[in-house]
């Protein structure tokens, strides 16, 4: 089974056909991955090199942390990538437009207005939690389609704050 | 001497104080809010009493309830820790009025040092250097005349100012009149008040603080400095002792100034005098923290003095046995504050259940922590989970040891600032010791190190897991027959989590 793992714009073609082996860009590596007590912490041994890694899975995207470095990795089956390339259709990013509250808290201030053009990284709302103000930033460039909260409102984890149209 | 101490705090500092009490043979009383029933300080203390709901205002800040518990439990002293009630003069007064010992300074010292104007005046009177400046309400002529005696660069500041409005930097005498005019105009527009004053701008400043210990008999000593320049949002992130910018002469001068500051307010107990140090080694009084500091362990590791035990002895009416000549500084200590926050996502607070903890151990490592497997990290209190402190015979060894200890530290379930510290320990600014208070927020970035080894390993992990998850899906779709090859694969690689 062949996959393409994309990290920061770089593609790794990784084939997994037999247990204990992974072929990365045509080089065969001996691999052994074990979960340590749950679904977040893993021990990886690649060609006798030992790593401990934290993993968080978000659909097909994996956040992998090794020695303090965070890698955001998109894994796709190679044949699906090929099919998509033939169709010429880019994969739409379903969640890019919704900004959800990353934690419960109090909306202290709303920094944008509906219809306003926003840049990636621009502050959308300020959410107070743990006695600190946290700026919730826009993940993408676009236009504010809707604002779903007002100042003074408390929100729960995952509540919709705003939607951005790319 | 005291017999039973109530700790009016929670988290790692409450556990730290309980440890000191138990080593001294003192009984301990914990207080806790509703969400802290299972907290470590409650389990470690000899006695524990509930004091109200989760919000601090209804529990850990309720001076009346805490004093009632102290009296009911037969405690003879209250240690306030840091934060919460620790720097409230009225609480220290109420504790004394109830016939209990307050493990901290006298109320008058808390009050004077808690007031910016009064503490500045007290320091000037005591000969402690303060940031040069004028009183507010200067005329234009006075401002121009006095600017050179303040020294350049300086700031023209609006009395009513805030958020940088009505503030102008001036690098030389010729620019003073224009800056005054601009600051007045801006201040009048923003605040309706064009009163100004002048203050020296301390450029490329380091935040260096001096630990003092004082008893009730007038003995005051200092235990050297802590370097605290690595800050984010005015919160200290990493502290070390000694400061990389320190010389024996500067330490003696700052130590003497800190002792003078403590004497000026008849200070008793452990306290910390904070200074700004400029690039030429001139230092200026900032404020005095009239309590135990979060970062006190770095001083303890380098001087060998247990500050919490000293506070307890002094509160029990004992005389300071240490003299200034007894204090020696041996080696180097670094502390990293481990917060529940995500350094890769704008330091967003991270909440949830801690499902796994593996603390670093081994030579030269100390962990002051209050977390455990199953602990809930909520939003009610500050995000400090633990402090990792290491000692080494010199600064280079301490940095290498800190890197090793950070790499050992595993906290599963919430995001932590451990990756931030791993990055800091690898920056040339930290290794060279050339950082200032602006560094972390201006020049520092969370970027992966060069080299693709880790990236390739990460790609392999993600792909193996994707492959495994795909297998799970196929299993669910095709339940008939024996174990599929995917399941076997999972078994062989030991990846099934059951």
PDB file of C-alpha atoms in Angstrom, chain A residues 1 3-5 7-8 10 12 14-22 24-25 29 31-35 37-42 44 46 49 51-59 62-71 73 75 77 79 102-105 129-137, chain B residues 84 233 235 340-342 344-351 355 358 377-383 407-415 418-420 422-423 446-449 452-470 472 485-486 489 492-497:
ATOM      1  CA  UNK A   1       0.000   0.000   0.000  1.00  0.00           C
ATOM      2  CA  UNK A   3       0.908   6.633   0.597  1.00  0.00           C
ATOM      3  CA  UNK A   4       2.028  10.205   0.118  1.00  0.00           C
ATOM      4  CA  UNK A   5       2.788  12.018   3.355  1.00  0.00           C
ATOM      5  CA  UNK A   7       4.937  17.863   5.450  1.00  0.00           C
ATOM      6  CA  UNK A   8       5.292  21.603   4.964  1.00  0.00           C
ATOM      7  CA  UNK A  10       7.354  18.306   0.907  1.00  0.00           C
ATOM      8  CA  UNK A  12       7.332  11.617   1.076  1.00  0.00           C
ATOM      9  CA  UNK A  14       5.919   5.813   1.740  1.00  0.00           C
ATOM     10  CA  UNK A  15       5.020   2.219   0.949  1.00  0.00           C
ATOM     11  CA  UNK A  16       3.855  -0.154   3.672  1.00  0.00           C
ATOM     12  CA  UNK A  17       3.565  -3.674   2.357  1.00  0.00           C
ATOM     13  CA  UNK A  18       5.019  -5.901   5.002  1.00  0.00           C
ATOM     14  CA  UNK A  19       4.910  -5.620   8.754  1.00  0.00           C
ATOM     15  CA  UNK A  20       8.044  -4.070  10.164  1.00  0.00           C
ATOM     16  CA  UNK A  21       9.058  -2.338   6.948  1.00  0.00           C
ATOM     17  CA  UNK A  22       8.406   1.012   5.371  1.00  0.00           C
ATOM     18  CA  UNK A  24      10.412   5.858   2.094  1.00  0.00           C
ATOM     19  CA  UNK A  25      11.253   7.334  -1.291  1.00  0.00           C
ATOM     20  CA  UNK A  29      13.559   1.153   6.591  1.00  0.00           C
ATOM     21  CA  UNK A  31      10.151   0.305  11.531  1.00  0.00           C
ATOM     22  CA  UNK A  32       8.465  -0.599  14.799  1.00  0.00           C
ATOM     23  CA  UNK A  33       5.769   1.632  16.290  1.00  0.00           C
ATOM     24  CA  UNK A  34       4.188   1.004  19.681  1.00  0.00           C
ATOM     25  CA  UNK A  35       1.475   2.897  21.515  1.00  0.00           C
ATOM     26  CA  UNK A  37      -0.643   3.419  27.217  1.00  0.00           C
ATOM     27  CA  UNK A  38      -3.063   5.323  25.004  1.00  0.00           C
ATOM     28  CA  UNK A  39      -3.506   6.990  21.648  1.00  0.00           C
ATOM     29  CA  UNK A  40      -1.243   9.997  22.017  1.00  0.00           C
ATOM     30  CA  UNK A  41       2.212   8.807  22.971  1.00  0.00           C
ATOM     31  CA  UNK A  42       4.170   6.372  20.776  1.00  0.00           C
ATOM     32  CA  UNK A  44       9.107   4.585  17.206  1.00  0.00           C
ATOM     33  CA  UNK A  46      13.448   3.336  12.714  1.00  0.00           C
ATOM     34  CA  UNK A  49      17.029   4.818  16.034  1.00  0.00           C
ATOM     35  CA  UNK A  51      12.095   8.278  19.036  1.00  0.00           C
ATOM     36  CA  UNK A  52       9.232   9.085  21.364  1.00  0.00           C
ATOM     37  CA  UNK A  53       6.459  10.980  19.622  1.00  0.00           C
ATOM     38  CA  UNK A  54       3.187  12.647  20.497  1.00  0.00           C
ATOM     39  CA  UNK A  55       0.443  12.245  17.914  1.00  0.00           C
ATOM     40  CA  UNK A  56      -2.865  13.991  17.528  1.00  0.00           C
ATOM     41  CA  UNK A  57      -5.144  12.897  14.704  1.00  0.00           C
ATOM     42  CA  UNK A  58      -7.475  15.309  12.956  1.00  0.00           C
ATOM     43  CA  UNK A  59      -9.192  13.341  10.156  1.00  0.00           C
ATOM     44  CA  UNK A  62      -1.683  14.101  11.906  1.00  0.00           C
ATOM     45  CA  UNK A  63       0.073  16.465  14.303  1.00  0.00           C
ATOM     46  CA  UNK A  64       3.284  14.688  15.212  1.00  0.00           C
ATOM     47  CA  UNK A  65       5.593  16.144  17.872  1.00  0.00           C
ATOM     48  CA  UNK A  66       9.165  14.858  18.167  1.00  0.00           C
ATOM     49  CA  UNK A  67      11.729  16.408  20.500  1.00  0.00           C
ATOM     50  CA  UNK A  68       9.702  19.590  20.713  1.00  0.00           C
ATOM     51  CA  UNK A  69       9.284  19.968  16.949  1.00  0.00           C
ATOM     52  CA  UNK A  70       5.731  19.860  15.627  1.00  0.00           C
ATOM     53  CA  UNK A  71       5.090  18.387  12.175  1.00  0.00           C
ATOM     54  CA  UNK A  73       1.347  15.752   8.182  1.00  0.00           C
ATOM     55  CA  UNK A  75      -1.429  11.444   4.584  1.00  0.00           C
ATOM     56  CA  UNK A  77      -3.235   7.141  -0.532  1.00  0.00           C
ATOM     57  CA  UNK A  79      -3.705   6.123  -5.980  1.00  0.00           C
ATOM     58  CA  UNK A 102     -10.544  26.244  20.959  1.00  0.00           C
ATOM     59  CA  UNK A 103     -11.533  26.358  24.635  1.00  0.00           C
ATOM     60  CA  UNK A 104     -14.400  27.426  26.844  1.00  0.00           C
ATOM     61  CA  UNK A 105     -14.235  31.072  27.841  1.00  0.00           C
ATOM     62  CA  UNK A 129      -9.811  31.930  29.855  1.00  0.00           C
ATOM     63  CA  UNK A 130      -7.436  31.018  32.683  1.00  0.00           C
ATOM     64  CA  UNK A 131      -7.281  34.684  33.619  1.00  0.00           C
ATOM     65  CA  UNK A 132      -5.625  35.461  30.293  1.00  0.00           C
ATOM     66  CA  UNK A 133      -6.831  37.074  27.131  1.00  0.00           C
ATOM     67  CA  UNK A 134      -6.305  34.959  24.055  1.00  0.00           C
ATOM     68  CA  UNK A 135      -6.565  36.253  20.541  1.00  0.00           C
ATOM     69  CA  UNK A 136      -8.340  33.793  18.257  1.00  0.00           C
ATOM     70  CA  UNK A 137      -6.790  34.258  14.854  1.00  0.00           C
TER      71      UNK A 137
ATOM     72  CA  UNK B  84      -3.965  34.878  46.027  1.00  0.00           C
ATOM     73  CA  UNK B 233       3.178  38.987  28.316  1.00  0.00           C
ATOM     74  CA  UNK B 235       5.083  36.555  32.721  1.00  0.00           C
ATOM     75  CA  UNK B 340      -0.787  24.206  30.218  1.00  0.00           C
ATOM     76  CA  UNK B 341      -0.639  26.093  26.935  1.00  0.00           C
ATOM     77  CA  UNK B 342       0.069  25.380  23.292  1.00  0.00           C
ATOM     78  CA  UNK B 344       2.435  26.146  18.506  1.00  0.00           C
ATOM     79  CA  UNK B 345      -0.952  27.877  18.619  1.00  0.00           C
ATOM     80  CA  UNK B 346      -0.378  31.336  20.059  1.00  0.00           C
ATOM     81  CA  UNK B 347       0.046  29.947  23.609  1.00  0.00           C
ATOM     82  CA  UNK B 348      -3.641  29.119  23.838  1.00  0.00           C
ATOM     83  CA  UNK B 349      -4.516  27.690  27.265  1.00  0.00           C
ATOM     84  CA  UNK B 350      -4.973  23.943  27.135  1.00  0.00           C
ATOM     85  CA  UNK B 351      -7.470  22.193  29.378  1.00  0.00           C
ATOM     86  CA  UNK B 355      -3.810  10.937  31.127  1.00  0.00           C
ATOM     87  CA  UNK B 358       6.447  10.785  33.312  1.00  0.00           C
ATOM     88  CA  UNK B 377      -6.645  20.997  34.219  1.00  0.00           C
ATOM     89  CA  UNK B 378      -9.399  23.594  34.286  1.00  0.00           C
ATOM     90  CA  UNK B 379      -9.757  27.263  33.598  1.00  0.00           C
ATOM     91  CA  UNK B 380     -10.217  28.521  37.142  1.00  0.00           C
ATOM     92  CA  UNK B 381      -6.600  28.979  38.168  1.00  0.00           C
ATOM     93  CA  UNK B 382      -3.318  29.937  36.585  1.00  0.00           C
ATOM     94  CA  UNK B 383      -1.853  27.559  33.978  1.00  0.00           C
ATOM     95  CA  UNK B 407      13.343  15.484  26.563  1.00  0.00           C
ATOM     96  CA  UNK B 408      12.472  13.031  29.358  1.00  0.00           C
ATOM     97  CA  UNK B 409       9.399  14.952  30.497  1.00  0.00           C
ATOM     98  CA  UNK B 410       6.135  13.451  29.191  1.00  0.00           C
ATOM     99  CA  UNK B 411       2.798  15.032  29.965  1.00  0.00           C
ATOM    100  CA  UNK B 412      -0.051  13.432  28.020  1.00  0.00           C
ATOM    101  CA  UNK B 413      -3.568  14.839  27.757  1.00  0.00           C
ATOM    102  CA  UNK B 414      -2.944  18.579  27.679  1.00  0.00           C
ATOM    103  CA  UNK B 415      -0.617  20.718  25.594  1.00  0.00           C
ATOM    104  CA  UNK B 418       7.755  21.930  27.142  1.00  0.00           C
ATOM    105  CA  UNK B 419       8.407  22.357  23.360  1.00  0.00           C
ATOM    106  CA  UNK B 420       8.867  26.102  23.917  1.00  0.00           C
ATOM    107  CA  UNK B 422      13.223  22.866  24.180  1.00  0.00           C
ATOM    108  CA  UNK B 423      13.432  25.580  21.521  1.00  0.00           C
ATOM    109  CA  UNK B 446       8.863  28.304  17.213  1.00  0.00           C
ATOM    110  CA  UNK B 447      10.572  26.833  14.173  1.00  0.00           C
ATOM    111  CA  UNK B 448      11.706  23.285  13.532  1.00  0.00           C
ATOM    112  CA  UNK B 449      15.438  22.754  13.598  1.00  0.00           C
ATOM    113  CA  UNK B 452      15.038  16.237   7.838  1.00  0.00           C
ATOM    114  CA  UNK B 453      15.584  13.234  10.112  1.00  0.00           C
ATOM    115  CA  UNK B 454      12.825  14.145  12.535  1.00  0.00           C
ATOM    116  CA  UNK B 455      10.525  15.166   9.718  1.00  0.00           C
ATOM    117  CA  UNK B 456      10.996  11.809   7.981  1.00  0.00           C
ATOM    118  CA  UNK B 457      10.379   9.963  11.246  1.00  0.00           C
ATOM    119  CA  UNK B 458       7.221  11.991  11.778  1.00  0.00           C
ATOM    120  CA  UNK B 459       6.040  11.187   8.244  1.00  0.00           C
ATOM    121  CA  UNK B 460       6.603   7.486   8.915  1.00  0.00           C
ATOM    122  CA  UNK B 461       4.613   7.638  12.158  1.00  0.00           C
ATOM    123  CA  UNK B 462       1.703   9.435  10.504  1.00  0.00           C
ATOM    124  CA  UNK B 463       1.681   7.002   7.599  1.00  0.00           C
ATOM    125  CA  UNK B 464       1.790   3.908   9.825  1.00  0.00           C
ATOM    126  CA  UNK B 465      -1.107   5.287  11.846  1.00  0.00           C
ATOM    127  CA  UNK B 466      -3.064   6.206   8.709  1.00  0.00           C
ATOM    128  CA  UNK B 467      -2.453   2.684   7.423  1.00  0.00           C
ATOM    129  CA  UNK B 468      -3.615   1.285  10.751  1.00  0.00           C
ATOM    130  CA  UNK B 469      -6.745   3.457  10.837  1.00  0.00           C
ATOM    131  CA  UNK B 470      -7.561   2.434   7.303  1.00  0.00           C
ATOM    132  CA  UNK B 472      -9.826  -0.494  11.247  1.00  0.00           C
ATOM    133  CA  UNK B 485      -4.428  -9.023   7.367  1.00  0.00           C
ATOM    134  CA  UNK B 486      -4.844  -5.494   8.779  1.00  0.00           C
ATOM    135  CA  UNK B 489      -0.548  -6.266  11.108  1.00  0.00           C
ATOM    136  CA  UNK B 492       2.358  -7.740  15.063  1.00  0.00           C
ATOM    137  CA  UNK B 493       3.314  -4.121  15.461  1.00  0.00           C
ATOM    138  CA  UNK B 494       1.635  -3.874  18.833  1.00  0.00           C
ATOM    139  CA  UNK B 495      -0.360  -0.856  17.847  1.00  0.00           C
ATOM    140  CA  UNK B 496      -3.802  -1.905  18.921  1.00  0.00           C
ATOM    141  CA  UNK B 497      -4.950   0.103  21.855  1.00  0.00           C
TER     142      UNK B 497
END
